Short mmCIF file of C-alpha atoms in Angstrom, two decimals:
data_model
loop_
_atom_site.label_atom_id
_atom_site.label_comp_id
_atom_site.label_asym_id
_atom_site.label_seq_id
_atom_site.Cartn_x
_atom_site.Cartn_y
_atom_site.Cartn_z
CA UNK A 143 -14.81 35.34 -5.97
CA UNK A 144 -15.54 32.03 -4.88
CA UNK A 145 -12.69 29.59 -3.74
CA UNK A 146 -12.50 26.68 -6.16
CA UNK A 147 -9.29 25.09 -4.02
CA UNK A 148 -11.88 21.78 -3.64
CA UNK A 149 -11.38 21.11 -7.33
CA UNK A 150 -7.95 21.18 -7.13
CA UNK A 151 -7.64 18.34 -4.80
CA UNK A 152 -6.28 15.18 -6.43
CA UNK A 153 -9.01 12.48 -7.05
CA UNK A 154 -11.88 14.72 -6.40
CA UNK A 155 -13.98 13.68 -9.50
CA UNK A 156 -14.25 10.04 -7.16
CA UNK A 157 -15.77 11.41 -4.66
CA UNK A 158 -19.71 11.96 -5.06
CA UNK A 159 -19.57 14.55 -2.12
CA UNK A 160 -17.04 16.37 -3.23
CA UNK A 161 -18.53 16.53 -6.83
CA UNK A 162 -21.31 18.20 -5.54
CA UNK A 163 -19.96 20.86 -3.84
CA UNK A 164 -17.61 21.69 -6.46
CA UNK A 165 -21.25 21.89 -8.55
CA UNK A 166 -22.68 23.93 -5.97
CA UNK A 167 -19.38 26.46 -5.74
CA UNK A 168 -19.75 26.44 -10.02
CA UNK A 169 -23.57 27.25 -9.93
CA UNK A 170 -23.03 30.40 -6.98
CA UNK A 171 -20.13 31.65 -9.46
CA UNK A 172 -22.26 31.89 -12.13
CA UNK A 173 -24.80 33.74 -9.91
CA UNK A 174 -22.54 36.56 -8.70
CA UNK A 175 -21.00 36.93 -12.08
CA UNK A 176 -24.60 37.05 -13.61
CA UNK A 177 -25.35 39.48 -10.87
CA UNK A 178 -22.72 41.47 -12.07
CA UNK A 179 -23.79 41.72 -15.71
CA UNK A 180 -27.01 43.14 -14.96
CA UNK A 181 -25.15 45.65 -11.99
CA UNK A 182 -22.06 46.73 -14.27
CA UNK A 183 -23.14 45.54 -17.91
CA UNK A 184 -22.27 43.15 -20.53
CA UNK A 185 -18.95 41.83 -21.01
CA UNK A 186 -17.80 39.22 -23.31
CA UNK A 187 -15.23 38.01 -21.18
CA UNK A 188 -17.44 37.36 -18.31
CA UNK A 189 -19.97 35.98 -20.62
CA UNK A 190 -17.54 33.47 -21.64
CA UNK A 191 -16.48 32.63 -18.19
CA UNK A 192 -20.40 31.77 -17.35
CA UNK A 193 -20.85 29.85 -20.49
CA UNK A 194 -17.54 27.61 -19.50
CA UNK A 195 -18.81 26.98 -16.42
CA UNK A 196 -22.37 26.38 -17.12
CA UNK A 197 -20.80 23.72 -19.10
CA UNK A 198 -18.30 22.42 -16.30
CA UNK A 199 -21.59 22.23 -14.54
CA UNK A 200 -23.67 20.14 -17.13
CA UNK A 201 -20.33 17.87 -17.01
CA UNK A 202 -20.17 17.10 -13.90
CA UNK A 203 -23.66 16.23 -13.21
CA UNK A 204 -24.30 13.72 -15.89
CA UNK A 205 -20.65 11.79 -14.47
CA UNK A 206 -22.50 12.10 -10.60
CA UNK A 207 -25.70 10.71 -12.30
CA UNK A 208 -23.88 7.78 -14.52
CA UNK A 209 -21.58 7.03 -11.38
CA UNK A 210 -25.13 6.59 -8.97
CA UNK A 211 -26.41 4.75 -11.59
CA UNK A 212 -23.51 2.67 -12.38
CA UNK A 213 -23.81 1.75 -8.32
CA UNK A 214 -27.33 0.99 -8.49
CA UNK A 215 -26.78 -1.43 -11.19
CA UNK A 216 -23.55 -3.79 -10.05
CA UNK A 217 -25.51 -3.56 -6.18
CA UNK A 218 -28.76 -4.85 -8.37
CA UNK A 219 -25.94 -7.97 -10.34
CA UNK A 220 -24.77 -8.52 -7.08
CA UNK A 221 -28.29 -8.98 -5.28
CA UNK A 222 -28.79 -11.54 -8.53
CA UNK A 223 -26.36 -13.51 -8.50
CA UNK A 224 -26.36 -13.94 -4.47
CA UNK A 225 -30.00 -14.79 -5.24
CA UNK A 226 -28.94 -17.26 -8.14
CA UNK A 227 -26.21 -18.90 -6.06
CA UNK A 228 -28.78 -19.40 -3.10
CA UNK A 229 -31.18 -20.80 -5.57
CA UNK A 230 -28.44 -22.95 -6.92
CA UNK A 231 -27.47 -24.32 -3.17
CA UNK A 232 -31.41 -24.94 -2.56
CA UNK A 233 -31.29 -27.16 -6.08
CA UNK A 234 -28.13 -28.84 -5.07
CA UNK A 235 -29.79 -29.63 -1.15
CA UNK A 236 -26.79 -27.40 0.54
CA UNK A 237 -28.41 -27.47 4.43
CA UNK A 238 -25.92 -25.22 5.45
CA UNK A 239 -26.83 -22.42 2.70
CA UNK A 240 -30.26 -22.35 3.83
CA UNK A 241 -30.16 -20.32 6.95
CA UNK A 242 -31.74 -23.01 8.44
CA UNK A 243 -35.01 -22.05 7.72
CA UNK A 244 -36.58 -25.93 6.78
CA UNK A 245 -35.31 -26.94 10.23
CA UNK A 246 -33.45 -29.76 8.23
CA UNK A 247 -30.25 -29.22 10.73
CA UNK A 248 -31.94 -28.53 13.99
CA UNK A 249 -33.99 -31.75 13.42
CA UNK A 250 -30.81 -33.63 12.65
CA UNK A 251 -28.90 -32.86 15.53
CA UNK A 252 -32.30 -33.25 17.51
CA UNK A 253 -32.96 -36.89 16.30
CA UNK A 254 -33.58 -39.31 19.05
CA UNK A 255 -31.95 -42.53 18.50
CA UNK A 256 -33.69 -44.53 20.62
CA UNK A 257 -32.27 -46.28 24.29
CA UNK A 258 -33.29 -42.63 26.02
CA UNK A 259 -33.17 -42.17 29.83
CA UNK A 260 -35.58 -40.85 32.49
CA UNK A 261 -33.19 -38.08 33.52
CA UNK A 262 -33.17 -36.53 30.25
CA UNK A 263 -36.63 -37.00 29.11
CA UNK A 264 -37.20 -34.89 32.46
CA UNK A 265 -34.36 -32.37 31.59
CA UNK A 266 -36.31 -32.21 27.86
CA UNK A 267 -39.75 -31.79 29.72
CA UNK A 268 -38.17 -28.90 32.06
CA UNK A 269 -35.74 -27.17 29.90
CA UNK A 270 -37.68 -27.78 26.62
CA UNK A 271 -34.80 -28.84 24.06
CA UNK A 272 -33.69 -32.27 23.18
CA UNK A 273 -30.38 -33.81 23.86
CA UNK A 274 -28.27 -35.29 21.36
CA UNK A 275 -28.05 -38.67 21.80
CA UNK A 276 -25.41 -40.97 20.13
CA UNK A 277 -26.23 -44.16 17.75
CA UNK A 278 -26.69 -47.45 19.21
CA UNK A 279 -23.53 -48.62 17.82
CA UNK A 280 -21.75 -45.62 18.98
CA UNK A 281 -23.21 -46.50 22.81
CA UNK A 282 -22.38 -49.67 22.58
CA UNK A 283 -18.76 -49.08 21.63
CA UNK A 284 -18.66 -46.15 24.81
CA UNK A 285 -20.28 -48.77 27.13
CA UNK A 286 -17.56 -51.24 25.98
CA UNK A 287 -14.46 -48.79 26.59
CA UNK A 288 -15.74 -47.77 29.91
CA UNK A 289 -16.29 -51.29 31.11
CA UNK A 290 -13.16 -51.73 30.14
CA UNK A 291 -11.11 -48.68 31.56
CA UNK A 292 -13.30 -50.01 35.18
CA UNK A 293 -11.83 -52.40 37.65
CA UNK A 294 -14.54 -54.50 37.96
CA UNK A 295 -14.64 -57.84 36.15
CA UNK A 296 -17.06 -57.65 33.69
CA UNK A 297 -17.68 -60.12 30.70
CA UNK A 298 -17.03 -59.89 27.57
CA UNK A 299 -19.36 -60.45 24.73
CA UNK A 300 -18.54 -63.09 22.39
CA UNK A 301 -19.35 -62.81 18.58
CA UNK A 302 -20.04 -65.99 16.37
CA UNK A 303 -18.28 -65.91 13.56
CA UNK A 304 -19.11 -67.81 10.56
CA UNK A 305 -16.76 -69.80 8.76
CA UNK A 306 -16.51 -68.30 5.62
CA UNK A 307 -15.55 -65.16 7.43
CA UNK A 308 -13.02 -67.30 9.59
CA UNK A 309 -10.98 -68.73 6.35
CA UNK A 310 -10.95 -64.95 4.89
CA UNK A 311 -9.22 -63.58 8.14
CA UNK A 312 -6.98 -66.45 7.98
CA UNK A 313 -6.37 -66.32 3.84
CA UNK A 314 -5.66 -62.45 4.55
CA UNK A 315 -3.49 -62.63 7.49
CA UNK A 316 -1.41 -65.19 5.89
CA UNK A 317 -0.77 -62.61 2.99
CA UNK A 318 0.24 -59.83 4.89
CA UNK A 319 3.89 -58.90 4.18
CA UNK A 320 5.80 -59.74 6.75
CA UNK A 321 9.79 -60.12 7.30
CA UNK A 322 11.82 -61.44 9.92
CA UNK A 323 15.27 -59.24 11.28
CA UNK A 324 18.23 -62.19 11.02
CA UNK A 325 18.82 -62.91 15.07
CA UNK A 326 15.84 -61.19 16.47
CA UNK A 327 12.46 -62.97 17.19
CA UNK A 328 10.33 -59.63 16.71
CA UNK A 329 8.07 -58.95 13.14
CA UNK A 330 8.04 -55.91 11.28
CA UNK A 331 5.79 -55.14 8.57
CA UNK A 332 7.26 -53.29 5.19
CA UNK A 333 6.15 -49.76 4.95
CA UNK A 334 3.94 -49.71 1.50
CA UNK A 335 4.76 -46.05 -0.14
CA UNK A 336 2.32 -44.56 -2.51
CA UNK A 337 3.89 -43.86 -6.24
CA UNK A 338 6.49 -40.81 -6.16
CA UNK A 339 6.66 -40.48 -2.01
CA UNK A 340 9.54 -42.42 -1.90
CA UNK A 341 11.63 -40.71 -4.48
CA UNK A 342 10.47 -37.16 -3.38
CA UNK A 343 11.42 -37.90 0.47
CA UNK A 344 15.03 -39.07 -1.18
CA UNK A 345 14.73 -36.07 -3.32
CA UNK A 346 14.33 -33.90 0.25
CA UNK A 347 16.67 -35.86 2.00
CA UNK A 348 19.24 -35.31 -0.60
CA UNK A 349 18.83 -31.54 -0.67
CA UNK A 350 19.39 -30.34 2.84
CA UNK A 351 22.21 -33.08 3.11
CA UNK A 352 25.84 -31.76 2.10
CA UNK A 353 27.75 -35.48 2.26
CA UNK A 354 28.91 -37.28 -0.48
CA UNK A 355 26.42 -39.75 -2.29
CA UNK A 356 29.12 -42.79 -2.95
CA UNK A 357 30.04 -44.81 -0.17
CA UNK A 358 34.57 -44.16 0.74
CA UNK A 359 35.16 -47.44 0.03
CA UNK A 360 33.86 -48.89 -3.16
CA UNK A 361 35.13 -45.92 -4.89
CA UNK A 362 38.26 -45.88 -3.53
CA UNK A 363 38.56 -49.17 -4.77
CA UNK A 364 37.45 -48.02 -8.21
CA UNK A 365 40.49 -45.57 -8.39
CA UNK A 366 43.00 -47.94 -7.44
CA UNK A 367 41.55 -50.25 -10.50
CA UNK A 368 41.53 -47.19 -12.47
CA UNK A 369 45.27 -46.49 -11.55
CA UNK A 370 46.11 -49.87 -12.21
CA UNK A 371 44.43 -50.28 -15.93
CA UNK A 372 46.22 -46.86 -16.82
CA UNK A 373 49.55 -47.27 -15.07
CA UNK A 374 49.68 -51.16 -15.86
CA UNK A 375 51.43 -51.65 -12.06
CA UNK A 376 49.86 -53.93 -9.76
CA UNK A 377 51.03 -51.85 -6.48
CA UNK A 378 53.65 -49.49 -5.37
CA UNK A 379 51.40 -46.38 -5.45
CA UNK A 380 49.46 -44.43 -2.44
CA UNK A 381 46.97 -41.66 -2.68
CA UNK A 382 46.32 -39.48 0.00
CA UNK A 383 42.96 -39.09 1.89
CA UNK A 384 42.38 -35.86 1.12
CA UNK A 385 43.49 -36.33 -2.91
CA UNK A 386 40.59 -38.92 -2.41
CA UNK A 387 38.33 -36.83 -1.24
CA UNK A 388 38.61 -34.29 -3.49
CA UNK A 389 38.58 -36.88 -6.27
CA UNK A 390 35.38 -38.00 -4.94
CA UNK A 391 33.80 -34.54 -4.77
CA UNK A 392 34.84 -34.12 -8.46
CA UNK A 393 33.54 -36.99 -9.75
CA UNK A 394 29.95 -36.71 -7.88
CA UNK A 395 29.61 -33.05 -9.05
CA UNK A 396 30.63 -34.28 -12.52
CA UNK A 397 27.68 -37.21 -12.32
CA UNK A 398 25.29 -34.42 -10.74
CA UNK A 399 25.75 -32.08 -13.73
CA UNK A 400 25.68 -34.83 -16.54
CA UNK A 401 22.05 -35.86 -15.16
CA UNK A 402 20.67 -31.92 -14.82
CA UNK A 403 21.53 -31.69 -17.90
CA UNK A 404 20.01 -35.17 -20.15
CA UNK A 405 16.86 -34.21 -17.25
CA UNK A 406 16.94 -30.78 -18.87
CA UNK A 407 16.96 -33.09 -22.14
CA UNK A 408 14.47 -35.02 -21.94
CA UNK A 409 11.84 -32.41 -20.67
CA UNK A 410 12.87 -30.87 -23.97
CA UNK A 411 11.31 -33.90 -25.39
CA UNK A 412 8.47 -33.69 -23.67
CA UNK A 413 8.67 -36.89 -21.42
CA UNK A 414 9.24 -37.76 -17.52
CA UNK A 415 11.27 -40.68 -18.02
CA UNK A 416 15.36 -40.74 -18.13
CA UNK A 417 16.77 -42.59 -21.15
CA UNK A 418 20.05 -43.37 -22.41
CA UNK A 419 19.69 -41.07 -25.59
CA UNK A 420 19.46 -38.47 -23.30
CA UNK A 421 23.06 -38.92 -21.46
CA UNK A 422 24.30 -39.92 -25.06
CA UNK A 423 22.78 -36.57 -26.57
CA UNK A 424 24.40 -34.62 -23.86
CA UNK A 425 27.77 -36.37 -23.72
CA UNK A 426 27.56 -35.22 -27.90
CA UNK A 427 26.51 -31.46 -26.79
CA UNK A 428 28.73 -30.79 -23.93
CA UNK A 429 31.44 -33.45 -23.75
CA UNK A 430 32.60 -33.92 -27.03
CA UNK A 431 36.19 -35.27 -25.35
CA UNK A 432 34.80 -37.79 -23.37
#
């Protein structure tokens, strides 16, 4: 008897090697067992058992062949559409798709700007590459900075400038936003924020901040009004610090739940913006006593 243990592996039907020796362990069963019809004679049972696995056989050669030629086909999509991508980056001018193969890049970076020296046309003639050189502009500005950075006097260019160009700075420069700090002689400009930045850097601040939002004092004058209005005496009362406190904590987590909730609210009615119906809708939902 031939050991079939190989077909009892997990997963071996995935593996193309392993499918063929399992079809090569089948094929010399059949053999021996055909052998021993002709040797011992005909038996149904054994003829049964060589028809099964003649089948087994015819089974798992057609998955081997639709599993190569299921591989042959996605390796052929794949070679197309690398192929039609390529083609696409050529239509679209992508140098850096091209392998380099018009030269496009090497002659860019080789480009001689002009205002070249005798040391590297030499080094060029010896070494036989070209040197990157920088723009005019952009050798002018180096010669500037290290002119400079030097300690030698040197003198420095002046530019005409025409007078329309003049009254522009000046118009400009005189509507620049500037304020002055009362008792100081020093300018600051105001920081322009871009729309949302400011209220999502409050937003931050606020979250990995624990303190109280309302400044001590205006609400502790707010209670004493409060008091006042309620009790209808002018004075004679005293709250503790720590009764204010807790007050305070009370009525800021009170505040901070009324607004998560008309927020909640109006993203239920599909908009960004806050509005009073909002506060009123929740103050009908959830605080029908106040």
């Amino acid at each position: 008897m031939v050991d079939f243990s190989l077909i009892r592996t997990p997963n071996f039907n995935k593996d193309a090697v392993k499918m063929g020796q399992a079809i090569d362990l089948m094929e010399l069963q059949i053999a021996e067992w055909v052998e021993e019809q002709i040797r011992y004679g005909f038996t149904q049972e054994r003829e049964d058992a060589i028809y099964q696995y003649r089948r087994k056989v015819i089974v798992f050669k057609k998955s081997v062949e639709e599993a190569e030629e299921r591989y042959f086909e996605e390796r052929e999509e794949s070679r197309r559409r690398e192929e039609a991508r390529r083609a696409m980056s050529y239509s679209r001018g992508d140098i850096s798709a091209r392998d380099n193969r018009s030269k496009l890049h090497q002659s860019h970076t080789q480009r001689n700007y002009g205002d070249s020296l005798d040391s590297d046309d030499e080094n060029e003639r010896e070494n036989g590459y070209q040197s990157y050189r920088p723009p005019p502009q952009r050798q002018q500005r180096l010669r500037s900075r290290s002119r400079s950075r030097s300690s030698s006097p040197m003198r420095s260019s002046y530019r005409h400038e025409s007078p329309e160009n003049s009254r522009r700075n000046a118009s400009h420069q005189q509507t620049a936003q500037v304020r002055m700090r009362a008792g100081k002689n020093n300018v600051t400009k105001t920081k322009k924020w871009r729309p949302g930045q400011k209220a999502l850097s409050e937003i931050r601040k606020y979250q990995n901040s624990t303190d109280l939002l309302i400044q001590k004092a205006p609400f502790r004058r707010l209670v004493h009004q409060i008091i006042q209005e309620a009790t209808g005496f002018d004075s004679g009362f005293r709250i503790r610090a720590d009764a204010m406190s807790a007050l305070q904590e009370a009525a800021e987590a009170f505040i901070v739940e009324m607004f998560e909730g008309s927020v909640l609210i109006s993203n239920h009615a599909k908009r960004v913006t806050l509005m009073t119906a909002d506060i009123q809708l929740y103050r009908r939902l959830c605080l029908r006593n106040l």
